Short mmCIF file of C-alpha atoms and ligand atoms in Angstrom, two decimals:
data_model
loop_
_atom_site.label_atom_id
_atom_site.label_comp_id
_atom_site.label_asym_id
_atom_site.label_seq_id
_atom_site.Cartn_x
_atom_site.Cartn_y
_atom_site.Cartn_z
CA UNK A 121 116.00 -8.12 -40.68
CA UNK A 122 113.76 -5.38 -40.04
CA UNK A 123 110.89 -5.44 -42.29
CA UNK A 124 109.43 -2.35 -43.62
CA UNK A 125 106.03 -1.74 -42.40
CA UNK A 126 103.52 -0.63 -44.74
CA UNK A 127 101.28 1.88 -43.19
CA UNK A 128 99.09 3.58 -46.09
CA UNK A 129 95.66 2.61 -44.60
CA UNK A 130 96.61 3.01 -40.92
CA UNK A 131 98.09 6.74 -41.85
CA UNK A 132 94.48 7.31 -43.58
CA UNK A 133 92.83 5.89 -40.48
CA UNK A 134 94.79 7.96 -37.92
CA UNK A 135 94.12 11.11 -39.90
CA UNK A 136 90.16 10.47 -39.86
CA UNK A 137 90.70 9.52 -36.45
CA UNK A 138 92.33 12.59 -35.18
CA UNK A 139 89.45 14.39 -36.23
CA UNK A 140 86.63 12.80 -34.30
CA UNK A 141 88.73 11.05 -31.23
CA UNK A 142 91.34 13.21 -29.27
CA UNK A 143 94.66 12.25 -30.08
CA UNK A 144 93.00 9.48 -32.50
CA UNK A 145 92.50 6.97 -29.60
CA UNK A 146 90.19 5.99 -26.77
CA UNK A 147 92.83 5.58 -24.11
CA UNK A 148 96.11 7.66 -24.15
CA UNK A 149 98.87 4.86 -24.03
CA UNK A 150 97.51 3.50 -27.48
CA UNK A 151 98.91 6.39 -29.42
CA UNK A 152 102.25 5.57 -29.04
CA UNK A 153 103.71 9.05 -28.51
CA UNK A 154 105.94 7.58 -25.86
CA UNK A 155 107.96 5.83 -28.32
CA UNK A 156 107.51 8.56 -31.26
CA UNK A 157 105.19 6.89 -33.51
CA UNK A 158 101.57 6.48 -34.68
CA UNK A 159 99.11 4.00 -33.47
CA UNK A 160 98.52 0.38 -34.54
CA UNK A 161 95.12 -0.08 -35.94
CA UNK A 162 94.30 -3.48 -35.49
CA UNK A 163 92.28 -5.57 -38.12
CA UNK A 164 92.20 -8.84 -36.05
CA UNK A 165 94.27 -11.33 -33.94
CA UNK A 166 94.27 -14.89 -32.99
CA UNK A 167 96.15 -16.43 -30.28
CA UNK A 168 99.07 -13.81 -30.15
CA UNK A 169 99.58 -13.35 -33.95
CA UNK A 170 97.95 -9.63 -34.51
CA UNK A 171 97.65 -8.06 -37.68
CA UNK A 172 97.23 -4.64 -38.47
CA UNK A 173 94.92 -2.91 -41.02
CA UNK A 174 98.02 -2.62 -43.53
CA UNK A 175 98.48 -6.38 -43.23
CA UNK A 176 101.52 -6.18 -41.07
CA UNK A 177 101.75 -9.14 -38.69
CA UNK A 178 102.85 -8.87 -34.90
CA UNK A 179 103.80 -11.16 -32.06
CA UNK A 180 101.34 -9.45 -29.59
CA UNK A 181 103.13 -9.08 -26.04
CA UNK A 182 100.63 -6.39 -25.01
CA UNK A 183 97.48 -8.54 -25.39
CA UNK A 184 95.31 -5.60 -24.66
CA UNK A 185 97.25 -4.79 -21.70
CA UNK A 186 96.42 -7.71 -19.42
CA UNK A 187 92.82 -9.63 -19.78
CA UNK A 188 94.11 -11.68 -22.77
CA UNK A 189 95.71 -14.51 -20.63
CA UNK A 190 94.48 -17.18 -23.49
CA UNK A 191 95.23 -14.63 -26.15
CA UNK A 192 92.82 -13.30 -28.91
CA UNK A 193 89.88 -15.14 -29.59
CA UNK A 194 90.17 -18.07 -27.78
CA UNK A 195 87.67 -20.65 -29.23
CA UNK A 196 86.18 -21.75 -25.75
CA UNK A 197 85.93 -17.90 -24.64
CA UNK A 198 84.12 -16.99 -28.38
CA UNK A 199 81.78 -19.92 -27.63
CA UNK A 200 80.73 -18.73 -24.41
CA UNK A 201 80.25 -15.18 -25.66
CA UNK A 202 78.08 -16.46 -28.54
CA UNK A 203 75.91 -18.80 -26.23
CA UNK A 204 75.48 -15.88 -23.92
CA UNK A 205 74.75 -13.44 -26.67
CA UNK A 206 71.79 -15.44 -27.90
CA UNK A 207 70.27 -15.78 -24.74
CA UNK A 208 70.29 -11.81 -24.73
CA UNK A 209 72.54 -9.11 -24.00
CA UNK A 210 71.84 -7.78 -20.80
CA UNK A 211 68.88 -7.73 -18.46
CA UNK A 212 69.48 -5.37 -15.46
CA UNK A 213 68.49 -8.31 -13.24
CA UNK A 214 70.45 -11.25 -11.50
CA UNK A 215 71.67 -14.29 -13.74
CA UNK A 216 73.00 -17.67 -12.84
CA UNK A 217 76.36 -17.10 -14.53
CA UNK A 218 76.98 -13.93 -12.15
CA UNK A 219 76.31 -16.42 -8.97
CA UNK A 220 78.72 -18.77 -10.78
CA UNK A 221 81.82 -16.22 -11.39
CA UNK A 222 80.99 -14.81 -8.02
CA UNK A 223 81.47 -18.38 -6.40
CA UNK A 224 84.71 -19.08 -8.61
CA UNK A 225 86.54 -16.02 -7.60
CA UNK A 226 85.53 -16.37 -3.73
CA UNK A 227 87.16 -19.89 -4.13
CA UNK A 228 90.22 -18.64 -5.61
CA UNK A 229 91.03 -15.20 -3.86
CA UNK A 230 91.84 -15.78 -0.20
CA UNK A 231 90.60 -12.21 0.93
CA UNK A 232 87.30 -12.42 -1.03
CA UNK A 233 84.21 -13.82 0.54
CA UNK A 234 81.69 -11.57 -1.20
CA UNK A 235 82.15 -9.45 -4.27
CA UNK A 236 80.51 -6.55 -6.13
CA UNK A 237 81.03 -6.52 -10.34
CA UNK A 238 81.39 -3.48 -12.14
CA UNK A 239 82.50 -2.75 -15.86
CA UNK A 240 85.85 -1.36 -15.36
CA UNK A 241 88.80 -1.38 -12.67
CA UNK A 242 88.30 2.52 -12.29
CA UNK A 243 84.97 1.91 -11.37
CA UNK A 244 85.99 -0.82 -8.72
CA UNK A 245 88.71 1.06 -7.15
CA UNK A 246 86.69 3.83 -6.76
CA UNK A 247 84.08 1.99 -5.10
CA UNK A 248 86.66 0.19 -2.80
CA UNK A 249 87.68 3.55 -1.48
CA UNK A 250 84.47 4.54 -0.68
CA UNK A 251 83.77 1.61 0.95
CA UNK A 252 86.90 1.62 3.02
CA UNK A 253 86.21 5.29 4.15
CA UNK A 254 82.60 4.33 5.04
CA UNK A 255 83.96 1.23 7.03
CA UNK A 256 86.59 3.34 9.11
CA UNK A 257 84.96 6.51 9.07
CA UNK A 258 88.06 8.15 8.31
CA UNK A 259 89.13 10.00 5.05
CA UNK A 260 92.83 9.69 4.11
CA UNK A 261 94.02 7.13 1.69
CA UNK A 262 97.72 6.38 1.71
CA UNK A 263 98.55 5.32 -2.11
CA UNK A 264 102.18 5.05 -3.91
CA UNK A 265 104.04 6.93 -6.35
CA UNK A 266 103.93 5.12 -9.60
CA UNK A 267 100.94 2.56 -8.67
CA UNK A 268 97.90 3.13 -11.12
CA UNK A 269 94.36 2.52 -9.86
CA UNK A 270 92.15 3.77 -12.84
CA UNK A 271 91.41 7.39 -13.52
CA UNK A 272 89.66 7.96 -10.10
CA UNK A 273 89.98 11.79 -9.22
CA UNK A 274 91.40 11.01 -5.85
CA UNK A 275 94.05 8.77 -6.80
CA UNK A 276 95.00 10.68 -9.74
CA UNK A 277 97.44 12.39 -7.31
CA UNK A 278 101.20 13.25 -7.12
CA UNK A 279 103.28 13.72 -3.92
CA UNK A 280 103.11 17.11 -2.64
CA UNK A 281 106.11 18.94 -1.47
CA UNK A 282 107.51 18.07 1.61
CA UNK A 283 107.13 14.36 3.23
CA UNK A 284 103.54 12.58 3.81
CA UNK A 285 101.58 15.71 2.95
CA UNK A 286 98.54 15.93 0.84
CA UNK A 287 98.67 14.83 -2.34
CA UNK A 288 98.25 17.34 -5.47
CA UNK A 289 96.45 16.66 -8.68
CA UNK A 290 98.16 14.59 -11.22
CA UNK A 291 95.50 15.92 -14.00
CA UNK A 292 93.80 19.10 -15.12
CA UNK A 293 90.18 19.04 -13.92
CA UNK A 294 90.91 17.24 -10.58
CA UNK A 295 90.14 19.45 -7.63
CA UNK A 296 92.91 20.21 -5.04
CA UNK A 297 90.04 19.02 -2.81
CA UNK A 298 89.78 15.54 -4.38
CA UNK A 299 93.25 14.73 -3.73
CA UNK A 300 93.71 16.55 -0.23
CA UNK A 301 92.89 13.46 1.37
CA UNK A 302 95.46 11.34 -0.33
CA UNK A 303 98.96 10.99 0.68
CA UNK A 304 101.56 9.73 -1.84
CA UNK A 305 104.45 8.02 -0.43
CA UNK A 306 107.28 6.13 -2.43
CA UNK A 307 107.14 2.37 -3.02
CA UNK A 308 109.23 0.10 -0.91
CA UNK A 309 109.89 2.85 1.50
CA UNK A 310 109.05 1.88 5.08
CA UNK A 311 109.71 4.79 6.88
CA UNK A 312 107.54 6.95 4.32
CA UNK A 313 104.81 4.61 5.34
CA UNK A 314 105.20 4.92 9.01
CA UNK A 315 105.34 8.82 8.80
CA UNK A 316 102.02 8.74 6.79
CA UNK A 317 100.31 6.77 9.44
CA UNK A 318 101.92 8.88 12.08
CA UNK A 319 100.72 11.87 10.69
CA UNK A 320 97.16 10.76 9.55
CA UNK A 321 94.28 9.02 10.63
CA UNK A 322 94.37 6.61 7.31
CA UNK A 323 91.28 5.06 6.16
CA UNK A 324 92.91 2.86 3.89
CA UNK A 325 96.26 2.10 1.95
CA UNK A 326 95.93 1.01 -1.57
CA UNK A 327 98.72 -0.53 -3.57
CA UNK A 328 99.28 -2.81 -6.39
CA UNK A 329 101.07 -5.86 -4.64
CA UNK A 330 103.11 -6.24 -7.78
CA UNK A 331 102.83 -2.97 -9.31
CA UNK A 332 102.64 -3.21 -13.05
CA UNK A 333 101.96 0.50 -14.02
CA UNK A 334 105.49 2.02 -13.66
CA UNK A 335 106.91 -1.06 -15.36
CA UNK A 336 107.10 -4.31 -12.92
CA UNK A 337 108.45 -3.39 -9.69
CA UNK A 338 107.93 -6.29 -7.44
CA UNK A 339 107.85 -5.44 -3.48
CA UNK A 340 111.01 -5.88 -1.53
CA UNK A 341 111.36 -9.00 0.69
CA UNK A 342 108.71 -8.63 3.43
CA UNK A 343 107.05 -5.39 2.40
CA UNK A 344 103.82 -6.55 1.64
CA UNK A 345 103.70 -8.13 5.06
CA UNK A 346 105.18 -4.97 6.54
CA UNK A 347 102.19 -3.12 4.85
CA UNK A 348 99.34 -5.79 6.58
CA UNK A 349 101.12 -4.88 9.98
CA UNK A 350 101.13 -1.38 9.79
CA UNK A 351 97.45 -1.02 8.38
CA UNK A 352 96.26 -3.38 11.39
CA UNK A 353 98.14 -1.38 13.85
CA UNK A 354 96.59 2.13 12.65
CA UNK A 355 93.25 0.63 11.91
CA UNK A 356 93.15 1.26 8.51
CA UNK A 357 92.11 -1.17 5.66
CA UNK A 358 94.44 -2.52 3.24
CA UNK A 359 93.60 -2.53 -0.35
CA UNK A 360 95.02 -4.62 -2.61
CA UNK A 361 94.48 -3.68 -6.35
CA UNK A 362 94.89 -6.91 -8.52
CA UNK A 363 93.45 -5.68 -11.41
CA UNK A 364 96.80 -6.88 -13.29
CA UNK A 365 98.29 -9.53 -10.66
CA UNK A 366 94.85 -11.25 -10.19
CA UNK A 367 94.68 -14.54 -11.66
CA UNK A 368 97.90 -13.79 -13.51
CA UNK A 369 100.62 -14.33 -11.14
CA UNK A 370 98.96 -17.22 -9.57
CA UNK A 371 95.27 -18.58 -9.06
CA UNK A 372 94.71 -16.53 -6.18
CA UNK A 373 96.95 -13.38 -7.23
CA UNK A 374 99.71 -11.80 -5.65
CA UNK A 375 97.98 -12.14 -2.25
CA UNK A 376 98.01 -16.00 -2.29
CA UNK A 377 101.68 -15.93 -3.51
CA UNK A 378 103.01 -13.92 -1.11
CA UNK A 379 100.77 -14.93 1.94
CA UNK A 380 99.50 -11.51 2.77
CA UNK A 381 95.67 -11.11 3.10
CA UNK A 382 93.98 -7.66 2.17
CA UNK A 383 90.99 -6.20 3.64
CA UNK A 384 89.75 -5.46 0.11
CA UNK A 385 90.68 -6.65 -3.28
CA UNK A 386 90.19 -5.16 -6.50
CA UNK A 387 90.06 -7.32 -9.58
CA UNK A 388 89.57 -6.99 -13.35
CA UNK A 389 91.31 -7.29 -17.01
CA UNK A 390 91.57 -11.08 -16.63
CA UNK A 391 88.31 -11.50 -14.69
CA UNK A 392 86.47 -10.35 -17.96
CA UNK A 393 87.96 -12.48 -20.02
CA UNK A 394 88.56 -9.73 -22.58
CA UNK A 395 85.00 -8.03 -22.17
CA UNK A 396 84.50 -5.26 -19.86
CA UNK A 397 84.09 -6.81 -16.19
CA UNK A 398 85.88 -6.09 -13.05
CA UNK A 399 85.28 -6.33 -9.26
CA UNK A 400 86.04 -5.52 -5.91
CA UNK A 401 85.36 -7.71 -2.76
CA UNK A 402 86.43 -8.75 0.76
CA UNK A 403 85.05 -10.14 4.01
CA UNK A 404 81.18 -10.55 4.31
CA UNK A 405 81.41 -7.97 7.08
CA UNK A 406 82.57 -5.22 4.83
CA UNK A 407 80.70 -6.06 1.83
CA UNK A 408 77.41 -6.29 3.19
CA UNK A 409 77.74 -2.03 4.01
CA UNK A 410 76.97 -1.80 0.20
CA UNK A 411 73.75 -0.81 -0.82
CA UNK A 412 71.00 -2.44 -1.11
CA UNK A 413 71.86 -3.91 2.50
CA UNK A 414 74.07 -1.02 3.72
CA UNK A 415 74.40 2.39 3.25
CA UNK A 416 76.99 2.54 0.93
CA UNK A 417 75.91 3.41 -2.59
CA UNK A 418 77.18 1.62 -5.56
CA UNK A 419 75.33 0.50 -8.85
CA UNK A 420 76.00 0.02 -12.61
CA UNK A 421 73.61 -0.45 -15.48
CA UNK A 422 75.84 -3.05 -17.10
CA UNK A 423 77.50 -4.32 -14.03
CA UNK A 424 77.75 -8.03 -14.20
CA UNK A 425 76.91 -8.03 -17.58
CA UNK A 426 76.10 -11.51 -19.11
CA UNK A 427 78.94 -11.59 -21.99
CA UNK A 428 81.41 -10.20 -19.75
CA UNK A 429 80.53 -12.80 -17.48
CA UNK A 430 80.34 -15.46 -19.79
CA UNK A 431 83.89 -14.48 -21.12
CA UNK A 432 85.39 -14.30 -17.77
CA UNK A 433 83.92 -17.42 -15.92
CA UNK A 434 85.27 -19.47 -19.54
CA UNK A 435 88.69 -17.59 -18.88
CA UNK A 436 88.96 -18.50 -15.23
CA UNK A 437 87.81 -21.98 -15.73
CA UNK A 438 90.54 -22.85 -18.05
CA UNK A 439 93.11 -21.44 -15.58
CA UNK A 440 94.07 -24.36 -13.90
CA UNK A 441 97.53 -25.49 -12.10
CA UNK A 442 99.02 -26.83 -15.54
CA UNK A 443 98.27 -23.43 -17.16
CA UNK A 444 100.04 -21.57 -14.29
CA UNK A 445 103.31 -23.57 -14.74
CA UNK A 446 102.98 -23.12 -18.56
CA UNK A 447 102.70 -19.42 -17.96
CA UNK A 448 105.58 -19.39 -15.57
CA UNK A 449 107.70 -21.34 -17.94
CA UNK A 450 107.20 -19.09 -20.82
CA UNK A 451 107.93 -16.03 -18.74
CA UNK A 452 111.09 -17.22 -17.53
CA UNK A 453 112.24 -18.43 -20.84
CA UNK A 454 111.37 -14.67 -22.04
CA UNK A 455 112.98 -13.14 -19.34
CA UNK A 456 116.35 -15.06 -19.42
CA UNK A 457 116.46 -15.05 -23.10
CA UNK A 458 116.03 -11.16 -23.00
CA UNK A 459 118.53 -10.86 -20.30
CA UNK A 460 121.20 -12.96 -22.81
CA UNK A 461 120.13 -10.73 -25.52
CA UNK A 462 121.02 -7.64 -23.35
CA UNK A 463 124.40 -9.04 -22.60
CA UNK A 464 126.19 -6.29 -20.67
CA UNK A 465 124.22 -3.40 -21.82
CA UNK A 466 122.76 -1.29 -19.07
CA UNK A 467 119.32 -3.16 -19.05
CA UNK A 468 117.43 -4.72 -16.09
CA UNK A 469 115.01 -7.53 -17.12
CA UNK A 470 112.29 -8.12 -14.28
CA UNK A 471 109.77 -10.78 -14.07
CA UNK A 472 106.88 -12.59 -12.13
CA UNK A 473 104.78 -15.11 -13.79
CA UNK A 474 102.81 -13.50 -16.67
CA UNK A 475 104.80 -10.23 -16.63
CA UNK A 476 107.96 -8.87 -17.94
CA UNK A 477 109.52 -5.56 -18.02
CA UNK A 478 112.75 -4.36 -19.68
CA UNK A 479 113.97 -1.41 -17.90
CA UNK A 480 116.63 0.47 -19.61
CA UNK A 481 118.72 1.37 -16.59
CA UNK A 482 122.34 0.17 -15.14
CA UNK A 483 120.76 -0.25 -11.54
CA UNK A 484 117.74 -2.13 -10.28
CA UNK A 485 114.61 -0.17 -10.32
CA UNK A 486 112.90 -0.29 -6.82
CA UNK A 487 110.53 2.73 -6.83
CA UNK A 488 108.75 5.48 -9.31
CA UNK A 489 111.63 7.87 -9.20
CA UNK A 490 114.01 5.08 -10.31
CA UNK A 491 111.80 3.84 -13.06
CA UNK A 492 111.69 7.59 -14.62
CA UNK A 493 115.43 7.78 -14.39
CA UNK A 494 115.46 5.02 -17.27
CA UNK A 495 116.67 5.83 -20.59
CA UNK A 496 113.33 6.36 -22.26
CA UNK A 497 114.80 7.27 -25.46
CA UNK A 498 116.92 4.20 -25.82
CA UNK A 499 113.55 2.07 -24.76
CA UNK A 500 111.81 3.87 -27.65
CA UNK A 501 114.20 2.79 -30.08
CA UNK A 502 114.37 -0.72 -29.01
CA UNK A 503 110.24 -0.81 -28.81
CA UNK A 504 110.21 0.82 -32.60
CA UNK A 505 113.09 -2.04 -33.50
CA UNK A 506 110.97 -4.44 -32.22
CA UNK A 507 107.85 -3.47 -34.17
CA UNK A 508 109.89 -3.43 -37.24
CA UNK A 509 110.69 -6.81 -36.68
CA UNK A 510 107.30 -7.99 -35.98
CA UNK A 511 106.98 -7.85 -32.32
CA UNK A 512 104.69 -5.66 -30.50
CA UNK A 513 105.75 -5.07 -26.99
CA UNK A 514 104.68 -2.16 -24.74
CA UNK A 515 104.81 1.22 -26.53
CA UNK A 516 106.07 2.63 -23.12
CA UNK A 517 108.83 2.05 -20.48
CA UNK A 518 106.41 2.24 -17.71
CA UNK A 519 104.23 -1.02 -18.72
CA UNK A 520 104.99 -4.59 -18.66
CA UNK A 521 104.81 -7.30 -21.28
CA UNK A 522 101.74 -9.42 -20.97
CA UNK A 523 102.73 -13.14 -21.26
CA UNK A 524 99.74 -15.36 -22.36
CA UNK A 525 98.97 -19.04 -22.65
CA UNK A 526 99.10 -18.37 -26.42
CA UNK A 527 102.68 -17.76 -26.40
CA UNK A 528 104.16 -20.80 -27.85
CA UNK A 529 108.12 -21.47 -27.91
CA UNK A 530 108.28 -20.34 -31.52
CA UNK A 531 106.96 -16.86 -30.51
CA UNK A 532 109.27 -16.48 -27.85
CA UNK A 533 112.09 -17.31 -30.25
CA UNK A 534 111.06 -14.89 -32.78
CA UNK A 535 110.72 -12.36 -29.85
CA UNK A 536 114.46 -12.90 -28.87
CA UNK A 537 115.88 -12.91 -32.30
CA UNK A 538 114.47 -9.54 -32.98
CA UNK A 539 115.01 -8.52 -29.25
CA UNK A 540 118.76 -8.83 -29.88
CA UNK A 541 118.81 -7.07 -33.17
CA UNK A 542 116.90 -4.16 -31.43
CA UNK A 543 119.13 -4.08 -28.67
CA UNK A 544 122.09 -3.45 -31.35
CA UNK A 545 120.30 -0.42 -32.72
CA UNK A 546 119.10 0.99 -29.48
CA UNK A 547 122.18 3.14 -28.52
C1 PLP B 642 94.17 -1.15 -15.83
C2 PLP B 642 94.08 -0.97 -14.29
C3 PLP B 642 93.20 -0.38 -13.40
C4 PLP B 642 92.16 0.28 -14.35
O1 PLP B 642 91.27 -0.66 -14.98
P1 PLP B 642 90.19 -0.18 -16.26
O2 PLP B 642 89.32 -1.22 -16.42
O3 PLP B 642 91.22 0.16 -17.14
O4 PLP B 642 89.60 0.91 -15.47
C5 PLP B 642 93.32 -0.13 -12.10
N1 PLP B 642 94.04 -0.63 -11.53
C6 PLP B 642 95.32 -1.23 -12.01
C7 PLP B 642 96.47 -1.97 -11.46
C8 PLP B 642 95.28 -1.48 -13.63
O5 PLP B 642 96.48 -2.00 -14.25
#
């Protein structure tokens, strides 16, 4: 049965928030406008039990959009942060733990010999692009429609008119000149990639190897290997944005699972264990182009912040083979159960270890155009139906459910019961 959510405190907070924060939020998707409701104001959370300011409880499948692979407030992560904080919160000078986390990451991610930390995925992808341009002496970046790499000007681009032409700004305030060197092509479209390489001197092709920002749309068989060959043949760099997939789909991310090694890798989210940390990395030769050794400037006051590094290190150290087996099993139970709950309704349930998307589409989704063609109204009703039954799924069709190691069988069971009832009410 739907519970009736009480919302007196959140309504009052939202009214205050809207006076001092645009839309009442610090990042747009939180506003929940895509599903036609007001934001959830969170009081606290532990594991995957999330409680809002009005005392409503939810099973959390958003998990802060990816970082919380161990759920909220994991005791080991809290202890690591407390311990680090007691020794000082930031120095602007190197620390032992930064070396340890860099070694840990390099030992896991096949393409990474060296890395540079940043505080956000946006900074990391911006810096990786700068490095790729410096290393190749070329300008053009090829990206895929529906892939998100943070709010970097040049990557906030939509496909222009005509094929393989320069991108156009996807946001007001982005200069046409900032996206002029960006070419946007459809995901899973080999011909479009070939055309882009034929028509441009490409510095780098950047992609999410398991795209999660248009809902989860895995690569077609062999597509990542094709991208590796195409970039190599063109003398361009291949950049994998593994901010979501890194340390989630397996210990070494999508690149390890798929056996395709990019030149540069962008990482974030899980890497910071719930605190602000991200990184980009690659071969020693490429990374040594960065200042202070090389001529590519890159810096950050809080880069490698001790609290974020402590949280990230604690988070990574708990991610052993057993953890990935459990994560995979939970993901499959959820995905299979959602498929059963949907029955013969026009729904596609897509999953990879740690990620699940329920597309409201009668046919499989293979690119952004197909994702955009989903019945977003039905998704909204389904998502609101879940919330009313104590389940917090991403409040947008174009996102993924983030499975964590704190999701126990009882959370999956409760979710599937709620999902079945919410499907009933969605059409
Ligand atoms: C979240 C995300 C980013 C941006 O990271 P921020 O820390 O939000 O700046 C970049 N790429 C991908 C694939 C992401 O999911």
